[in-house]
Coordinates of N, CA and C in Angstrom, one line a residue:
X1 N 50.0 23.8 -75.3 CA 49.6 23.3 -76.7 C 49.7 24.5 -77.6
X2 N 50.5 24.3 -78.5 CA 50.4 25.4 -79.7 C 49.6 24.6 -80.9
X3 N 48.8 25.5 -81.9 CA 47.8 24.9 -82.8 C 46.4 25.3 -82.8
X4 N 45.7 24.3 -82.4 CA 44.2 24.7 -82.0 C 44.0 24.0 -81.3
X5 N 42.9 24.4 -80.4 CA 42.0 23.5 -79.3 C 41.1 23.6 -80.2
X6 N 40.3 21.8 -79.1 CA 39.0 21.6 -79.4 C 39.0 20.9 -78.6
X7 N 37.8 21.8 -78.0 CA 37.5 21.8 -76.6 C 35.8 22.2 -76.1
X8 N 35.2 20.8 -74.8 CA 34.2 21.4 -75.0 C 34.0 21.8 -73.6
X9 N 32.6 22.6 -73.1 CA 32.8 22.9 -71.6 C 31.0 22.8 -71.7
X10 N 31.0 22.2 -69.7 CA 29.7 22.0 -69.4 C 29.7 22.8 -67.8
X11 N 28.9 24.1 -67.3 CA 28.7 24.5 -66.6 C 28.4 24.0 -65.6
X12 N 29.1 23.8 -64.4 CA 28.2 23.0 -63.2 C 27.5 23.8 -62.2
X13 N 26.2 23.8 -61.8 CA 25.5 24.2 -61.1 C 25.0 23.5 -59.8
X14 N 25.3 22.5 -59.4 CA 25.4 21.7 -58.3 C 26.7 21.2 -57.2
X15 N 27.0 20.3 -56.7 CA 28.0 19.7 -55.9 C 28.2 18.4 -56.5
X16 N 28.0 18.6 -58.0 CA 28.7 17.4 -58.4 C 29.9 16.7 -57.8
X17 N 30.4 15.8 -57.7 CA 31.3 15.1 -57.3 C 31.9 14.3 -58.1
X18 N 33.4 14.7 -58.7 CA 33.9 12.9 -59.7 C 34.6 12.7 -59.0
X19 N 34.0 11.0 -59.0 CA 34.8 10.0 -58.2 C 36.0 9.0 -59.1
X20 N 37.0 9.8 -59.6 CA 37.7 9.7 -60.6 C 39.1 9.9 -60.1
X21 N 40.0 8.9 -60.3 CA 41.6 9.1 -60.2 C 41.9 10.7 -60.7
X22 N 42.5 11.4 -59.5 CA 43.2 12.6 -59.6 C 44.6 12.2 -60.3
X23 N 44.6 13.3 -61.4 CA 46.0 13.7 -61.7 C 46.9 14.6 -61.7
X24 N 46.0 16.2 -61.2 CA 46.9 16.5 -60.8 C 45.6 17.9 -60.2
X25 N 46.5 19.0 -59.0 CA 45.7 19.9 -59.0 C 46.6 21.6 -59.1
X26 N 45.6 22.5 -59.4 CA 46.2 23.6 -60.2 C 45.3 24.4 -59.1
X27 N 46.5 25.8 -58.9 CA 45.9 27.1 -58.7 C 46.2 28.2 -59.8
X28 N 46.0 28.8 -60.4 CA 46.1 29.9 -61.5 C 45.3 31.1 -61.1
X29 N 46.2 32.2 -61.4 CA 45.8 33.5 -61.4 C 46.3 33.9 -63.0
X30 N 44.6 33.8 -63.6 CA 44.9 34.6 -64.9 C 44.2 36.4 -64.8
X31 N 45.2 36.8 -65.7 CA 44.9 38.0 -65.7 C 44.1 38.0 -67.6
X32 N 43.6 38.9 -67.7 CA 42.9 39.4 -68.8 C 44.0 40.7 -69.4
X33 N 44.4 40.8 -70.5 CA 45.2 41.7 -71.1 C 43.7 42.6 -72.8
X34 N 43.8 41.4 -73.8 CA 42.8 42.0 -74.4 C 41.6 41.1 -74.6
X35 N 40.5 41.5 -75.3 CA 39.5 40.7 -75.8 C 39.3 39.6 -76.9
X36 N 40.4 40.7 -78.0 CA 39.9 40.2 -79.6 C 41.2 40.0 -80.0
X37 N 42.4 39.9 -80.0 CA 42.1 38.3 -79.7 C 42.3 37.8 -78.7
X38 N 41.4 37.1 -77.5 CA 41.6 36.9 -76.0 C 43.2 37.0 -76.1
X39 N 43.7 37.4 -74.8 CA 45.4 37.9 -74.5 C 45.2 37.5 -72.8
X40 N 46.0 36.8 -72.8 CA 45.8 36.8 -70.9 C 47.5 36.4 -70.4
X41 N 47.4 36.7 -69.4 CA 48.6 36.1 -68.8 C 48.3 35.2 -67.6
X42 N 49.0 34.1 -67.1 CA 48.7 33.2 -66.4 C 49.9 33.0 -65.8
X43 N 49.7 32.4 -64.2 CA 51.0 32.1 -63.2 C 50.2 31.1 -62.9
X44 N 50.8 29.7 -62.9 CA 49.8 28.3 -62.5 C 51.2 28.1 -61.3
X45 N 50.4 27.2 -60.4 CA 50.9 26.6 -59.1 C 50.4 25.1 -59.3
X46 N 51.2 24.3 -59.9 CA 50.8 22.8 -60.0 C 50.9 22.0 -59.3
X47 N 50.3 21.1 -59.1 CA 50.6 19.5 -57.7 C 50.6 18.1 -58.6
X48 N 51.4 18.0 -59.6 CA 50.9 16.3 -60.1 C 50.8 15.2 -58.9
X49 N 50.1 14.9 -59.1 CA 50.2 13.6 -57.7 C 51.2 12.7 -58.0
X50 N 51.5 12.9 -56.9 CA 52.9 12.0 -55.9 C 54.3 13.1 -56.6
X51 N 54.0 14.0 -57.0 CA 55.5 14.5 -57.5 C 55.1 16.1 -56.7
X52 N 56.8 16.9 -56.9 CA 57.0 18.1 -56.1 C 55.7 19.2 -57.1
X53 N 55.5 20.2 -56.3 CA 54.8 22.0 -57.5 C 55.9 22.1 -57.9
X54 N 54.4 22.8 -59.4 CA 55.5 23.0 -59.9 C 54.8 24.7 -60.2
X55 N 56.0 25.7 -60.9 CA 55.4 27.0 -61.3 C 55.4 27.4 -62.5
X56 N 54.6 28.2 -63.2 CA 54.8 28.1 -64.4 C 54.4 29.7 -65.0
X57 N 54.5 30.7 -65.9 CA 54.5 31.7 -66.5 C 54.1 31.3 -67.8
X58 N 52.6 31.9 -68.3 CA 52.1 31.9 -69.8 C 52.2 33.2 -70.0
X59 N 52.0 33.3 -71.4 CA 50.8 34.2 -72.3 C 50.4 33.4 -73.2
X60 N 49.1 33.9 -73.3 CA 48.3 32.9 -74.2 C 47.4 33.8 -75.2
X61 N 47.1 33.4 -76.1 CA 46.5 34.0 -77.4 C 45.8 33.0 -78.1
X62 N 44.4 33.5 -78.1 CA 43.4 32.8 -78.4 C 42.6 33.3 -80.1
X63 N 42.3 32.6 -80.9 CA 41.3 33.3 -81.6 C 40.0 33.2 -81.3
X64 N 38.9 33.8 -82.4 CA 37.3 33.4 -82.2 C 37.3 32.1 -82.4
X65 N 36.0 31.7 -81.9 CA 35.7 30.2 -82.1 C 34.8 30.2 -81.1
X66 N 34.3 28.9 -81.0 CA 33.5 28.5 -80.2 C 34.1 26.9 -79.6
X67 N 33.7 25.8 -80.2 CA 34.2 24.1 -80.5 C 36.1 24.2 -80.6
X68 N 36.6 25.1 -81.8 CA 37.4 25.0 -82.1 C 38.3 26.1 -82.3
X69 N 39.3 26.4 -81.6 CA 40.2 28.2 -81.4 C 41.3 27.9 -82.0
X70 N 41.7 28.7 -82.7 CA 43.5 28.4 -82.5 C 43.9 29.2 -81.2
X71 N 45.3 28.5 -80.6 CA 45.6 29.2 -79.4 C 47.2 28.5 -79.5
X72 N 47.7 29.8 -78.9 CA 49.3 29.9 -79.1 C 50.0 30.3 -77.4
X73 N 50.3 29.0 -76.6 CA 50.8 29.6 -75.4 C 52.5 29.5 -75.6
X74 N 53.1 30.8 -75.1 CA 54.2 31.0 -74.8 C 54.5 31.3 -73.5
X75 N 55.3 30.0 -72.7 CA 56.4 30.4 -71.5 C 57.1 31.9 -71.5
X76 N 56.3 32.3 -70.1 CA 57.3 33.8 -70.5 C 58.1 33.7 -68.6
X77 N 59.3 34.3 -68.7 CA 59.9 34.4 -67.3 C 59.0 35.6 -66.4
X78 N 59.0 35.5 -65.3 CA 58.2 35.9 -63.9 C 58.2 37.5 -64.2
X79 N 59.7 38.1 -64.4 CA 59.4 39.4 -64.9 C 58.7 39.9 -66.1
X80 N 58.5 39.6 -67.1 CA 57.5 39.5 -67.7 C 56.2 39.4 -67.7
X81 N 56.0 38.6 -66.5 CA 54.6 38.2 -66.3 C 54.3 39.5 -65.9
X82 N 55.4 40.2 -65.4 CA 54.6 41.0 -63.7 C 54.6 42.2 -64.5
X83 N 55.7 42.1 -65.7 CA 55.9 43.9 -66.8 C 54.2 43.8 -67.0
X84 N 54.1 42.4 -67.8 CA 52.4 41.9 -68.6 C 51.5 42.6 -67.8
X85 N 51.4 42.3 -66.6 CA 50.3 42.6 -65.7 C 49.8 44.0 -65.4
X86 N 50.6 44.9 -65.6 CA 50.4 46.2 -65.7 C 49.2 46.9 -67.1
X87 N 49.5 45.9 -67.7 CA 48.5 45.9 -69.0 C 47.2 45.5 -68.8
X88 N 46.5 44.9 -67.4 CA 45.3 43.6 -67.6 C 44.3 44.7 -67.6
X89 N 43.5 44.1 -67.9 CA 42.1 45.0 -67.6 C 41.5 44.4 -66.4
X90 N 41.2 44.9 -65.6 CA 40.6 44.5 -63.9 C 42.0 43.7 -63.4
X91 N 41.6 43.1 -62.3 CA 41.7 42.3 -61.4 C 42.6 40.6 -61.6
X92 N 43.6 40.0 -60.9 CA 43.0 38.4 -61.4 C 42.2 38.0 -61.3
X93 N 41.8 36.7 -62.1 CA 40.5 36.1 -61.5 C 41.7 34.5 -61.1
X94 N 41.2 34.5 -59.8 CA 41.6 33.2 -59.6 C 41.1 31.7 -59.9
X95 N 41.7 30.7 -60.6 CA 41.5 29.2 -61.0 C 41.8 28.2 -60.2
X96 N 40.6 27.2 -59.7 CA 41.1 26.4 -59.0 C 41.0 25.0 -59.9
X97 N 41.6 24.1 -60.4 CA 41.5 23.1 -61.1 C 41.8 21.6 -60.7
X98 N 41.1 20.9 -60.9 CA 41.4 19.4 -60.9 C 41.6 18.4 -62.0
X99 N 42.2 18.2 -62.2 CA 42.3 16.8 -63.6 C 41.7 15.5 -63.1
X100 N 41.3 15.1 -64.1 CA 40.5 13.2 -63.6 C 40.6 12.8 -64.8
X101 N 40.8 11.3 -64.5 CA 41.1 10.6 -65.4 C 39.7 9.6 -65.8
X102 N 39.4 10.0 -66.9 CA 37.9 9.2 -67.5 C 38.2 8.0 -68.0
X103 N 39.0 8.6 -69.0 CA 39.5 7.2 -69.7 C 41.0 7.2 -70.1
X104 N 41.3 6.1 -70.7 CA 42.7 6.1 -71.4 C 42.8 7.4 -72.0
X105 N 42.0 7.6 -73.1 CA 42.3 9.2 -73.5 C 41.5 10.4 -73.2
X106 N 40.7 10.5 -72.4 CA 39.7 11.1 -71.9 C 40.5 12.2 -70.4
X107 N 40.5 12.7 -70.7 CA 41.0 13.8 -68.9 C 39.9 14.5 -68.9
X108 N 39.4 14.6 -67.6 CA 38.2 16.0 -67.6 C 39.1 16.8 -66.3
X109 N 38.6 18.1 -66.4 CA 39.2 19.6 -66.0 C 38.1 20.1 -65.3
X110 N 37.5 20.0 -63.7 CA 36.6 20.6 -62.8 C 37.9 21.5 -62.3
X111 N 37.0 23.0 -63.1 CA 37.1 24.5 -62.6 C 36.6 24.9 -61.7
X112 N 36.7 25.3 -60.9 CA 35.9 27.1 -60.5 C 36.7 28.4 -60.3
X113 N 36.1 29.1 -60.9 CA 36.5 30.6 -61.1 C 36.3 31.6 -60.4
X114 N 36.5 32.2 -59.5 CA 36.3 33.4 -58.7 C 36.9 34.4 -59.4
X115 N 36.0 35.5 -60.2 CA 36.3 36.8 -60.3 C 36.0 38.0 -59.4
X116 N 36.6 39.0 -59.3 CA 36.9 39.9 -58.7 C 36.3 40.6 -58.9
X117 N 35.6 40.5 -60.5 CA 34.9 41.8 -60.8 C 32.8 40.7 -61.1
X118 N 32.9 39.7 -60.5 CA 31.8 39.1 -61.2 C 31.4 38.0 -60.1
X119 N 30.3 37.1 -60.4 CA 29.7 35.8 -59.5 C 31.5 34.5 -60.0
X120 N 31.7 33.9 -59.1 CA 31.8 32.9 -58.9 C 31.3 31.7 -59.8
X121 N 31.8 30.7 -60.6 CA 30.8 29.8 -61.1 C 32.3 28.6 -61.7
X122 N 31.5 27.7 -61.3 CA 32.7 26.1 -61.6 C 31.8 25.2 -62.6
X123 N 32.8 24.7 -63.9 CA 32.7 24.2 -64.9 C 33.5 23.1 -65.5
X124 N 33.2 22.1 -66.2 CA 33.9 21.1 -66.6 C 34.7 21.2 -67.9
X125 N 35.5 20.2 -68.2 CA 36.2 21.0 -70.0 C 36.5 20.0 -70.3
X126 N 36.4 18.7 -71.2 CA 37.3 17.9 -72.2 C 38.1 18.4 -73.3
X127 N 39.5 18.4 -73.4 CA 40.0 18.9 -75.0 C 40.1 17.7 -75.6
X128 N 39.8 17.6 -77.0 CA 39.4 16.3 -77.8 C 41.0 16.6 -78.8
X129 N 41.1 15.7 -79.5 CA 42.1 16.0 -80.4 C 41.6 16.2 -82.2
X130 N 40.3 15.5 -81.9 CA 39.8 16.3 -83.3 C 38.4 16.5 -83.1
X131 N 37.9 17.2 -84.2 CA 36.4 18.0 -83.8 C 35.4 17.0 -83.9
X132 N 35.1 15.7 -84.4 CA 34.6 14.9 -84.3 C 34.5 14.3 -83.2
X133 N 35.6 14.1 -82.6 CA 35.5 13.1 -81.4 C 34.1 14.0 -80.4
X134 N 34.9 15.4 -80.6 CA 34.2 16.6 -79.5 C 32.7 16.6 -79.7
X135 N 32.4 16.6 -81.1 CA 30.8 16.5 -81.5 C 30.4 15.3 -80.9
X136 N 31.2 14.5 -80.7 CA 29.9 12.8 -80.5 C 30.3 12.5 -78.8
X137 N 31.1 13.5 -78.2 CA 30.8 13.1 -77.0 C 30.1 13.0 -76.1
X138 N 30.0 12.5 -75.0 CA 28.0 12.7 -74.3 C 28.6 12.9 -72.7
X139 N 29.2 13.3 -72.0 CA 29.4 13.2 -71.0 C 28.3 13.5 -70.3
X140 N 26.9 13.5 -70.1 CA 26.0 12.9 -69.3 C 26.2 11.5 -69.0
X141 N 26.4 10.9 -70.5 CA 26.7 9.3 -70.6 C 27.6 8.9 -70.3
X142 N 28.8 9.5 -69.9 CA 30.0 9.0 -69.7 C 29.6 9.0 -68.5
X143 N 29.1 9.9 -67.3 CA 29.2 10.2 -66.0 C 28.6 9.0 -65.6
X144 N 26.8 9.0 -66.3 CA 26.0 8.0 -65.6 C 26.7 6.5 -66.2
X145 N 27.5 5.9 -67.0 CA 28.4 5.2 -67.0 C 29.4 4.7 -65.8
X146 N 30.1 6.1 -65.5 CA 30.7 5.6 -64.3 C 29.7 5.2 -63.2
X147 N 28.9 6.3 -63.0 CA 28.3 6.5 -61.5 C 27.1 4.6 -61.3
X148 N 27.2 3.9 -62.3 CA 27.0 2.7 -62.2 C 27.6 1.8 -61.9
X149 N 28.9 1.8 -62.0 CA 29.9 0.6 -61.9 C 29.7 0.2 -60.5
X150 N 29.8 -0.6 -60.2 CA 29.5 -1.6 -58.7 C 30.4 -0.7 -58.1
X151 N 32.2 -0.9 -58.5 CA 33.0 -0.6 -57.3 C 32.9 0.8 -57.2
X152 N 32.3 1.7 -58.1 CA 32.3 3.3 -57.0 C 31.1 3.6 -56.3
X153 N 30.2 2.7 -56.5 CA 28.6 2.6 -55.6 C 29.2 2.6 -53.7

């Protein structure tokens, strides 16, 4: 996505479980390059379900924000990545990710993050496509929504 995100994130502290159609799963090793404006490089290892991995080479550029960043990713080729990486500050931190499917337009993103220089810790992410949608969403309410329906009891 080039433009802006808007995007929100909820920290998980338990063994949550979503019992939610997988769409696809991700390994990522991002590196950290600068701060201001976030600068990272990324090598993702993809699995859409039922299709072959796939590999992929970012850089990504982020601005401030919180709700709402602009962010500009460019495909870069492997050498690159690996010129990039000479630049990171620390370590990768490795990404392990899941996609689920909420709704028609709804995907949620269960992280967890192992850094090399830090604790471990796994988090959720919806990107909305406008900042409204993002403000009025309740995913407490979405969850306990699902976790009622007869057929996932």
């Amino acid at each position: 996505m080039n433009g802006f995100e808007i995007e929100r994130k909820w920290l998980i502290k338990n063994t949550l479980y979503f019992n939610l159609p997988v769409l696809s799963t991700k390994l990522s090793f991002r590196g950290y390059i600068n701060e201001n404006p976030e600068t990272r490089i990324t090598q993702t290892l993809k699995k859409p379900r039922g299709k072959s991995p796939e590999e992929d080479f970012q850089l990504t550029i982020k601005s401030k924000g919180n709700l709402v960043r602009q962010e500009v990713n460019i495909g870069i080729p492997m050498s690159k990545f690996m010129e990039l990486s000479t630049m990171m500050r620390g370590e990768f931190a490795i990404k392990r990710t899941t996609e689920y499917k909420l709704s028609d337009n709804i995907i949620i993103v269960d992280s967890t993050v192992e850094s090399p220089s830090g604790p471990s810790f796994r988090y959720a992410e919806v990107e909305f496509e406008d900042e409204a949608s993002a403000v009025n969403f309740n995913l407490e309410e979405e969850l306990k929504n699902i976790t009622g329906m007869p057929e996932i009891q």
